[in-house]
PDB file of N, CA and C in Angstrom:
ATOM      1  N   GLY A  24      32.685 -43.827  64.617  1.00  0.00           N
ATOM      2  CA  GLY A  24      31.812 -42.693  64.600  1.00  0.00           C
ATOM      3  C   GLY A  24      32.316 -41.563  65.479  1.00  0.00           C
ATOM      4  N   GLU A  25      31.545 -40.549  65.532  1.00  0.00           N
ATOM      5  CA  GLU A  25      31.917 -39.338  66.263  1.00  0.00           C
ATOM      6  C   GLU A  25      31.866 -39.515  67.774  1.00  0.00           C
ATOM      7  N   THR A  26      31.180 -40.548  68.235  1.00  0.00           N
ATOM      8  CA  THR A  26      31.115 -40.811  69.675  1.00  0.00           C
ATOM      9  C   THR A  26      31.743 -42.165  70.006  1.00  0.00           C
ATOM     10  N   ALA A  27      32.672 -42.599  69.177  1.00  0.00           N
ATOM     11  CA  ALA A  27      33.477 -43.805  69.417  1.00  0.00           C
ATOM     12  C   ALA A  27      32.635 -45.065  69.570  1.00  0.00           C
ATOM     13  N   GLY A  28      31.528 -45.115  68.873  1.00  0.00           N
ATOM     14  CA  GLY A  28      30.692 -46.312  68.905  1.00  0.00           C
ATOM     15  C   GLY A  28      29.751 -46.392  70.094  1.00  0.00           C
ATOM     16  N   ILE A  29      29.689 -45.343  70.897  1.00  0.00           N
ATOM     17  CA  ILE A  29      28.786 -45.304  72.050  1.00  0.00           C
ATOM     18  C   ILE A  29      27.653 -44.344  71.712  1.00  0.00           C
ATOM     19  N   CYS A  30      26.419 -44.812  71.756  1.00  0.00           N
ATOM     20  CA  CYS A  30      25.273 -43.965  71.428  1.00  0.00           C
ATOM     21  C   CYS A  30      24.886 -43.137  72.651  1.00  0.00           C
ATOM     22  N   PRO A  31      25.079 -41.812  72.614  1.00  0.00           N
ATOM     23  CA  PRO A  31      24.752 -40.998  73.781  1.00  0.00           C
ATOM     24  C   PRO A  31      23.256 -40.923  74.061  1.00  0.00           C
ATOM     25  N   ILE A  32      22.429 -41.091  73.039  1.00  0.00           N
ATOM     26  CA  ILE A  32      20.982 -41.013  73.265  1.00  0.00           C
ATOM     27  C   ILE A  32      20.517 -42.174  74.134  1.00  0.00           C
ATOM     28  N   THR A  33      21.085 -43.353  73.925  1.00  0.00           N
ATOM     29  CA  THR A  33      20.672 -44.512  74.721  1.00  0.00           C
ATOM     30  C   THR A  33      21.557 -44.725  75.947  1.00  0.00           C
ATOM     31  N   ALA A  34      22.828 -44.330  75.879  1.00  0.00           N
ATOM     32  CA  ALA A  34      23.739 -44.569  76.998  1.00  0.00           C
ATOM     33  C   ALA A  34      23.638 -43.502  78.087  1.00  0.00           C
ATOM     34  N   CYS A  35      23.220 -42.296  77.715  1.00  0.00           N
ATOM     35  CA  CYS A  35      23.083 -41.197  78.675  1.00  0.00           C
ATOM     36  C   CYS A  35      21.636 -41.146  79.158  1.00  0.00           C
ATOM     37  N   HIS A  36      21.433 -41.124  80.478  1.00  0.00           N
ATOM     38  CA  HIS A  36      20.070 -41.074  81.022  1.00  0.00           C
ATOM     39  C   HIS A  36      19.300 -39.851  80.537  1.00  0.00           C
ATOM     40  N   LYS A  37      20.008 -38.777  80.242  1.00  0.00           N
ATOM     41  CA  LYS A  37      19.352 -37.548  79.779  1.00  0.00           C
ATOM     42  C   LYS A  37      19.334 -37.448  78.257  1.00  0.00           C
ATOM     43  N   GLY A  38      19.971 -38.399  77.568  1.00  0.00           N
ATOM     44  CA  GLY A  38      19.981 -38.395  76.106  1.00  0.00           C
ATOM     45  C   GLY A  38      20.747 -37.228  75.505  1.00  0.00           C
ATOM     46  N   LEU A  39      21.728 -36.718  76.226  1.00  0.00           N
ATOM     47  CA  LEU A  39      22.484 -35.557  75.746  1.00  0.00           C
ATOM     48  C   LEU A  39      23.405 -35.940  74.593  1.00  0.00           C
ATOM     49  N   VAL A  40      23.439 -35.094  73.569  1.00  0.00           N
ATOM     50  CA  VAL A  40      24.241 -35.409  72.388  1.00  0.00           C
ATOM     51  C   VAL A  40      25.455 -34.496  72.218  1.00  0.00           C
ATOM     52  N   ASN A  41      25.678 -33.560  73.131  1.00  0.00           N
ATOM     53  CA  ASN A  41      26.802 -32.632  72.996  1.00  0.00           C
ATOM     54  C   ASN A  41      27.667 -32.559  74.240  1.00  0.00           C
ATOM     55  N   GLY A  42      27.804 -33.651  74.933  1.00  0.00           N
ATOM     56  CA  GLY A  42      28.676 -33.677  76.095  1.00  0.00           C
ATOM     57  C   GLY A  42      27.913 -33.874  77.387  1.00  0.00           C
ATOM     58  N   PRO A  43      28.655 -34.037  78.470  1.00  0.00           N
ATOM     59  CA  PRO A  43      28.029 -34.337  79.755  1.00  0.00           C
ATOM     60  C   PRO A  43      27.240 -33.164  80.320  1.00  0.00           C
ATOM     61  N   CYS A  44      26.341 -33.466  81.236  1.00  0.00           N
ATOM     62  CA  CYS A  44      25.454 -32.466  81.820  1.00  0.00           C
ATOM     63  C   CYS A  44      26.161 -31.595  82.851  1.00  0.00           C
ATOM     64  N   GLY A  45      27.275 -32.033  83.365  1.00  0.00           N
ATOM     65  CA  GLY A  45      27.978 -31.282  84.397  1.00  0.00           C
ATOM     66  C   GLY A  45      27.713 -31.835  85.782  1.00  0.00           C
ATOM     67  N   GLY A  46      26.866 -32.849  85.871  1.00  0.00           N
ATOM     68  CA  GLY A  46      26.549 -33.445  87.160  1.00  0.00           C
ATOM     69  C   GLY A  46      27.280 -34.747  87.419  1.00  0.00           C
ATOM     70  N   THR A  47      28.272 -35.052  86.595  1.00  0.00           N
ATOM     71  CA  THR A  47      29.000 -36.301  86.807  1.00  0.00           C
ATOM     72  C   THR A  47      29.871 -36.187  88.044  1.00  0.00           C
ATOM     73  N   ASN A  48      30.099 -37.308  88.702  1.00  0.00           N
ATOM     74  CA  ASN A  48      30.927 -37.346  89.896  1.00  0.00           C
ATOM     75  C   ASN A  48      31.806 -38.582  89.813  1.00  0.00           C
ATOM     76  N   ASN A  49      33.106 -38.357  89.697  1.00  0.00           N
ATOM     77  CA  ASN A  49      34.066 -39.455  89.552  1.00  0.00           C
ATOM     78  C   ASN A  49      33.698 -40.383  88.400  1.00  0.00           C
ATOM     79  N   GLY A  50      33.221 -39.800  87.300  1.00  0.00           N
ATOM     80  CA  GLY A  50      32.894 -40.586  86.118  1.00  0.00           C
ATOM     81  C   GLY A  50      31.565 -41.306  86.178  1.00  0.00           C
ATOM     82  N   LYS A  51      30.784 -41.047  87.221  1.00  0.00           N
ATOM     83  CA  LYS A  51      29.484 -41.704  87.372  1.00  0.00           C
ATOM     84  C   LYS A  51      28.358 -40.735  87.033  1.00  0.00           C
ATOM     85  N   CYS A  52      27.259 -41.289  86.571  1.00  0.00           N
ATOM     86  CA  CYS A  52      26.074 -40.524  86.181  1.00  0.00           C
ATOM     87  C   CYS A  52      25.390 -39.941  87.419  1.00  0.00           C
ATOM     88  N   GLU A  53      24.895 -38.701  87.301  1.00  0.00           N
ATOM     89  CA  GLU A  53      24.201 -38.103  88.442  1.00  0.00           C
ATOM     90  C   GLU A  53      22.805 -38.686  88.633  1.00  0.00           C
ATOM     91  N   VAL A  54      22.227 -39.257  87.573  1.00  0.00           N
ATOM     92  CA  VAL A  54      20.892 -39.847  87.665  1.00  0.00           C
ATOM     93  C   VAL A  54      20.973 -41.234  88.295  1.00  0.00           C
ATOM     94  N   ASP A  55      21.961 -42.024  87.878  1.00  0.00           N
ATOM     95  CA  ASP A  55      22.169 -43.380  88.402  1.00  0.00           C
ATOM     96  C   ASP A  55      23.634 -43.495  88.795  1.00  0.00           C
ATOM     97  N   LYS A  56      23.918 -43.343  90.069  1.00  0.00           N
ATOM     98  CA  LYS A  56      25.292 -43.291  90.556  1.00  0.00           C
ATOM     99  C   LYS A  56      26.052 -44.602  90.393  1.00  0.00           C
ATOM    100  N   GLU A  57      25.354 -45.677  90.039  1.00  0.00           N
ATOM    101  CA  GLU A  57      26.002 -46.962  89.783  1.00  0.00           C
ATOM    102  C   GLU A  57      26.479 -47.070  88.337  1.00  0.00           C
ATOM    103  N   LYS A  58      25.976 -46.191  87.478  1.00  0.00           N
ATOM    104  CA  LYS A  58      26.255 -46.264  86.040  1.00  0.00           C
ATOM    105  C   LYS A  58      27.348 -45.272  85.654  1.00  0.00           C
ATOM    106  N   ASP A  59      28.261 -45.717  84.786  1.00  0.00           N
ATOM    107  CA  ASP A  59      29.286 -44.814  84.273  1.00  0.00           C
ATOM    108  C   ASP A  59      28.639 -43.759  83.387  1.00  0.00           C
ATOM    109  N   CYS A  60      29.168 -42.538  83.453  1.00  0.00           N
ATOM    110  CA  CYS A  60      28.689 -41.458  82.591  1.00  0.00           C
ATOM    111  C   CYS A  60      29.023 -41.807  81.145  1.00  0.00           C
ATOM    112  N   ALA A  61      28.029 -41.765  80.282  1.00  0.00           N
ATOM    113  CA  ALA A  61      28.235 -42.098  78.871  1.00  0.00           C
ATOM    114  C   ALA A  61      29.296 -41.195  78.253  1.00  0.00           C
ATOM    115  N   TRP A  62      29.288 -39.923  78.605  1.00  0.00           N
ATOM    116  CA  TRP A  62      30.233 -38.988  78.001  1.00  0.00           C
ATOM    117  C   TRP A  62      31.643 -39.164  78.537  1.00  0.00           C
ATOM    118  N   THR A  63      31.787 -39.664  79.747  1.00  0.00           N
ATOM    119  CA  THR A  63      33.120 -40.009  80.243  1.00  0.00           C
ATOM    120  C   THR A  63      33.651 -41.196  79.454  1.00  0.00           C
ATOM    121  N   LEU A  64      32.789 -42.181  79.200  1.00  0.00           N
ATOM    122  CA  LEU A  64      33.191 -43.343  78.401  1.00  0.00           C
ATOM    123  C   LEU A  64      33.569 -42.927  76.980  1.00  0.00           C
ATOM    124  N   ILE A  65      32.771 -42.042  76.387  1.00  0.00           N
ATOM    125  CA  ILE A  65      33.058 -41.555  75.035  1.00  0.00           C
ATOM    126  C   ILE A  65      34.402 -40.826  75.021  1.00  0.00           C
ATOM    127  N   TYR A  66      34.612 -39.959  76.002  1.00  0.00           N
ATOM    128  CA  TYR A  66      35.873 -39.215  76.090  1.00  0.00           C
ATOM    129  C   TYR A  66      37.065 -40.161  76.191  1.00  0.00           C
ATOM    130  N   GLU A  67      36.977 -41.121  77.102  1.00  0.00           N
ATOM    131  CA  GLU A  67      38.093 -42.050  77.310  1.00  0.00           C
ATOM    132  C   GLU A  67      38.377 -42.867  76.053  1.00  0.00           C
ATOM    133  N   ARG A  68      37.331 -43.298  75.364  1.00  0.00           N
ATOM    134  CA  ARG A  68      37.532 -44.099  74.152  1.00  0.00           C
ATOM    135  C   ARG A  68      38.134 -43.251  73.031  1.00  0.00           C
ATOM    136  N   LEU A  69      37.620 -42.028  72.841  1.00  0.00           N
ATOM    137  CA  LEU A  69      38.186 -41.149  71.812  1.00  0.00           C
ATOM    138  C   LEU A  69      39.635 -40.780  72.136  1.00  0.00           C
ATOM    139  N   LYS A  70      39.929 -40.597  73.414  1.00  0.00           N
ATOM    140  CA  LYS A  70      41.300 -40.286  73.833  1.00  0.00           C
ATOM    141  C   LYS A  70      42.230 -41.441  73.477  1.00  0.00           C
ATOM    142  N   ALA A  71      41.798 -42.666  73.746  1.00  0.00           N
ATOM    143  CA  ALA A  71      42.606 -43.846  73.425  1.00  0.00           C
ATOM    144  C   ALA A  71      42.816 -43.982  71.918  1.00  0.00           C
ATOM    145  N   GLN A  72      41.840 -43.521  71.148  1.00  0.00           N
ATOM    146  CA  GLN A  72      41.925 -43.584  69.687  1.00  0.00           C
ATOM    147  C   GLN A  72      42.615 -42.358  69.088  1.00  0.00           C
ATOM    148  N   LYS A  73      43.057 -41.431  69.952  1.00  0.00           N
ATOM    149  CA  LYS A  73      43.677 -40.173  69.519  1.00  0.00           C
ATOM    150  C   LYS A  73      42.761 -39.403  68.563  1.00  0.00           C
ATOM    151  N   ARG A  74      41.480 -39.338  68.942  1.00  0.00           N
ATOM    152  CA  ARG A  74      40.483 -38.638  68.118  1.00  0.00           C
ATOM    153  C   ARG A  74      39.657 -37.658  68.955  1.00  0.00           C
ATOM    154  N   LEU A  75      40.265 -37.064  69.971  1.00  0.00           N
ATOM    155  CA  LEU A  75      39.543 -36.138  70.847  1.00  0.00           C
ATOM    156  C   LEU A  75      39.005 -34.921  70.107  1.00  0.00           C
ATOM    157  N   ASP A  76      39.547 -34.620  68.940  1.00  0.00           N
ATOM    158  CA  ASP A  76      39.048 -33.489  68.159  1.00  0.00           C
ATOM    159  C   ASP A  76      37.563 -33.647  67.839  1.00  0.00           C
ATOM    160  N   LEU A  77      37.072 -34.878  67.804  1.00  0.00           N
ATOM    161  CA  LEU A  77      35.654 -35.116  67.512  1.00  0.00           C
ATOM    162  C   LEU A  77      34.738 -34.609  68.625  1.00  0.00           C
ATOM    163  N   MET A  78      35.280 -34.432  69.832  1.00  0.00           N
ATOM    164  CA  MET A  78      34.475 -33.927  70.950  1.00  0.00           C
ATOM    165  C   MET A  78      34.035 -32.480  70.712  1.00  0.00           C
ATOM    166  N   ARG A  79      34.706 -31.760  69.836  1.00  0.00           N
ATOM    167  CA  ARG A  79      34.371 -30.365  69.567  1.00  0.00           C
ATOM    168  C   ARG A  79      33.267 -30.209  68.529  1.00  0.00           C
ATOM    169  N   LYS A  80      32.907 -31.289  67.866  1.00  0.00           N
ATOM    170  CA  LYS A  80      31.899 -31.216  66.810  1.00  0.00           C
ATOM    171  C   LYS A  80      30.499 -31.125  67.424  1.00  0.00           C
ATOM    172  N   TYR A  81      29.757 -30.097  67.002  1.00  0.00           N
ATOM    173  CA  TYR A  81      28.393 -29.881  67.502  1.00  0.00           C
ATOM    174  C   TYR A  81      27.416 -30.816  66.800  1.00  0.00           C
ATOM    175  N   GLN A  82      26.536 -31.431  67.578  1.00  0.00           N
ATOM    176  CA  GLN A  82      25.471 -32.272  67.043  1.00  0.00           C
ATOM    177  C   GLN A  82      24.145 -31.578  67.336  1.00  0.00           C
ATOM    178  N   PRO A  83      23.301 -31.364  66.325  1.00  0.00           N
ATOM    179  CA  PRO A  83      22.004 -30.746  66.604  1.00  0.00           C
ATOM    180  C   PRO A  83      21.169 -31.636  67.523  1.00  0.00           C
ATOM    181  N   PRO A  84      20.403 -31.033  68.435  1.00  0.00           N
ATOM    182  CA  PRO A  84      19.562 -31.828  69.330  1.00  0.00           C
ATOM    183  C   PRO A  84      18.570 -32.679  68.543  1.00  0.00           C
ATOM    184  N   HIS A  85      18.296 -33.856  69.057  1.00  0.00           N
ATOM    185  CA  HIS A  85      17.338 -34.757  68.418  1.00  0.00           C
ATOM    186  C   HIS A  85      15.918 -34.289  68.741  1.00  0.00           C
ATOM    187  N   ASN A  86      15.067 -34.219  67.726  1.00  0.00           N
ATOM    188  CA  ASN A  86      13.666 -33.833  67.920  1.00  0.00           C
ATOM    189  C   ASN A  86      12.840 -35.098  68.150  1.00  0.00           C
ATOM    190  N   PHE A  87      12.606 -35.417  69.408  1.00  0.00           N
ATOM    191  CA  PHE A  87      11.866 -36.635  69.733  1.00  0.00           C
ATOM    192  C   PHE A  87      10.388 -36.505  69.386  1.00  0.00           C
ATOM    193  N   GLN A  88       9.872 -35.286  69.234  1.00  0.00           N
ATOM    194  CA  GLN A  88       8.471 -35.103  68.858  1.00  0.00           C
ATOM    195  C   GLN A  88       8.220 -35.571  67.434  1.00  0.00           C
ATOM    196  N   ALA A  89       9.259 -35.601  66.612  1.00  0.00           N
ATOM    197  CA  ALA A  89       9.099 -36.041  65.225  1.00  0.00           C
ATOM    198  C   ALA A  89       9.083 -37.567  65.109  1.00  0.00           C
ATOM    199  N   SER A  90       9.413 -38.261  66.202  1.00  0.00           N
ATOM    200  CA  SER A  90       9.430 -39.728  66.174  1.00  0.00           C
ATOM    201  C   SER A  90       8.009 -40.274  66.163  1.00  0.00           C
ATOM    202  N   PRO A  91       7.761 -41.319  65.378  1.00  0.00           N
ATOM    203  CA  PRO A  91       6.407 -41.895  65.352  1.00  0.00           C
ATOM    204  C   PRO A  91       6.065 -42.554  66.686  1.00  0.00           C
ATOM    205  N   ARG A  92       4.805 -42.457  67.040  1.00  0.00           N
ATOM    206  CA  ARG A  92       4.311 -43.074  68.281  1.00  0.00           C
ATOM    207  C   ARG A  92       3.037 -43.833  67.963  1.00  0.00           C
ATOM    208  N   PRO A  93       2.748 -44.836  68.741  1.00  0.00           N
ATOM    209  CA  PRO A  93       1.446 -45.482  68.547  1.00  0.00           C
ATOM    210  C   PRO A  93       0.335 -44.511  68.926  1.00  0.00           C
ATOM    211  N   ARG A  94      -0.704 -44.474  68.126  1.00  0.00           N
ATOM    212  CA  ARG A  94      -1.804 -43.542  68.397  1.00  0.00           C
ATOM    213  C   ARG A  94      -2.755 -44.080  69.447  1.00  0.00           C
ATOM    214  N   THR A  95      -3.025 -45.366  69.378  1.00  0.00           N
ATOM    215  CA  THR A  95      -3.978 -45.957  70.305  1.00  0.00           C
ATOM    216  C   THR A  95      -3.488 -47.337  70.714  1.00  0.00           C
ATOM    217  N   LEU A  96      -3.660 -47.632  71.958  1.00  0.00           N
ATOM    218  CA  LEU A  96      -3.348 -48.963  72.453  1.00  0.00           C
ATOM    219  C   LEU A  96      -4.601 -49.496  73.120  1.00  0.00           C
ATOM    220  N   ARG A  97      -5.149 -50.532  72.553  1.00  0.00           N
ATOM    221  CA  ARG A  97      -6.362 -51.131  73.119  1.00  0.00           C
ATOM    222  C   ARG A  97      -6.034 -52.510  73.660  1.00  0.00           C
ATOM    223  N   ILE A  98      -6.399 -52.707  74.881  1.00  0.00           N
ATOM    224  CA  ILE A  98      -6.202 -54.009  75.513  1.00  0.00           C
ATOM    225  C   ILE A  98      -7.577 -54.562  75.827  1.00  0.00           C
ATOM    226  N   SER A  99      -7.857 -55.727  75.273  1.00  0.00           N
ATOM    227  CA  SER A  99      -9.184 -56.298  75.538  1.00  0.00           C
ATOM    228  C   SER A  99      -9.078 -57.651  76.179  1.00  0.00           C
TER     229      SER A  99
END
């Protein structure tokens, strides 16, 4: 795939789909400094696959408001 098999929505704490936020430090996430930046991992994998051209492809932002949600949760 375009992100080398790494899902940026689930792997990135911010769910960014068009590259890193700019807060990475030595390849680590700015939100969780113990976690590797998803976009650094994507970059490294695409580089190894000689497919870095895919990093230039724009992905429209995901509309999370369109996702279904439970309307009511009742606990009895």
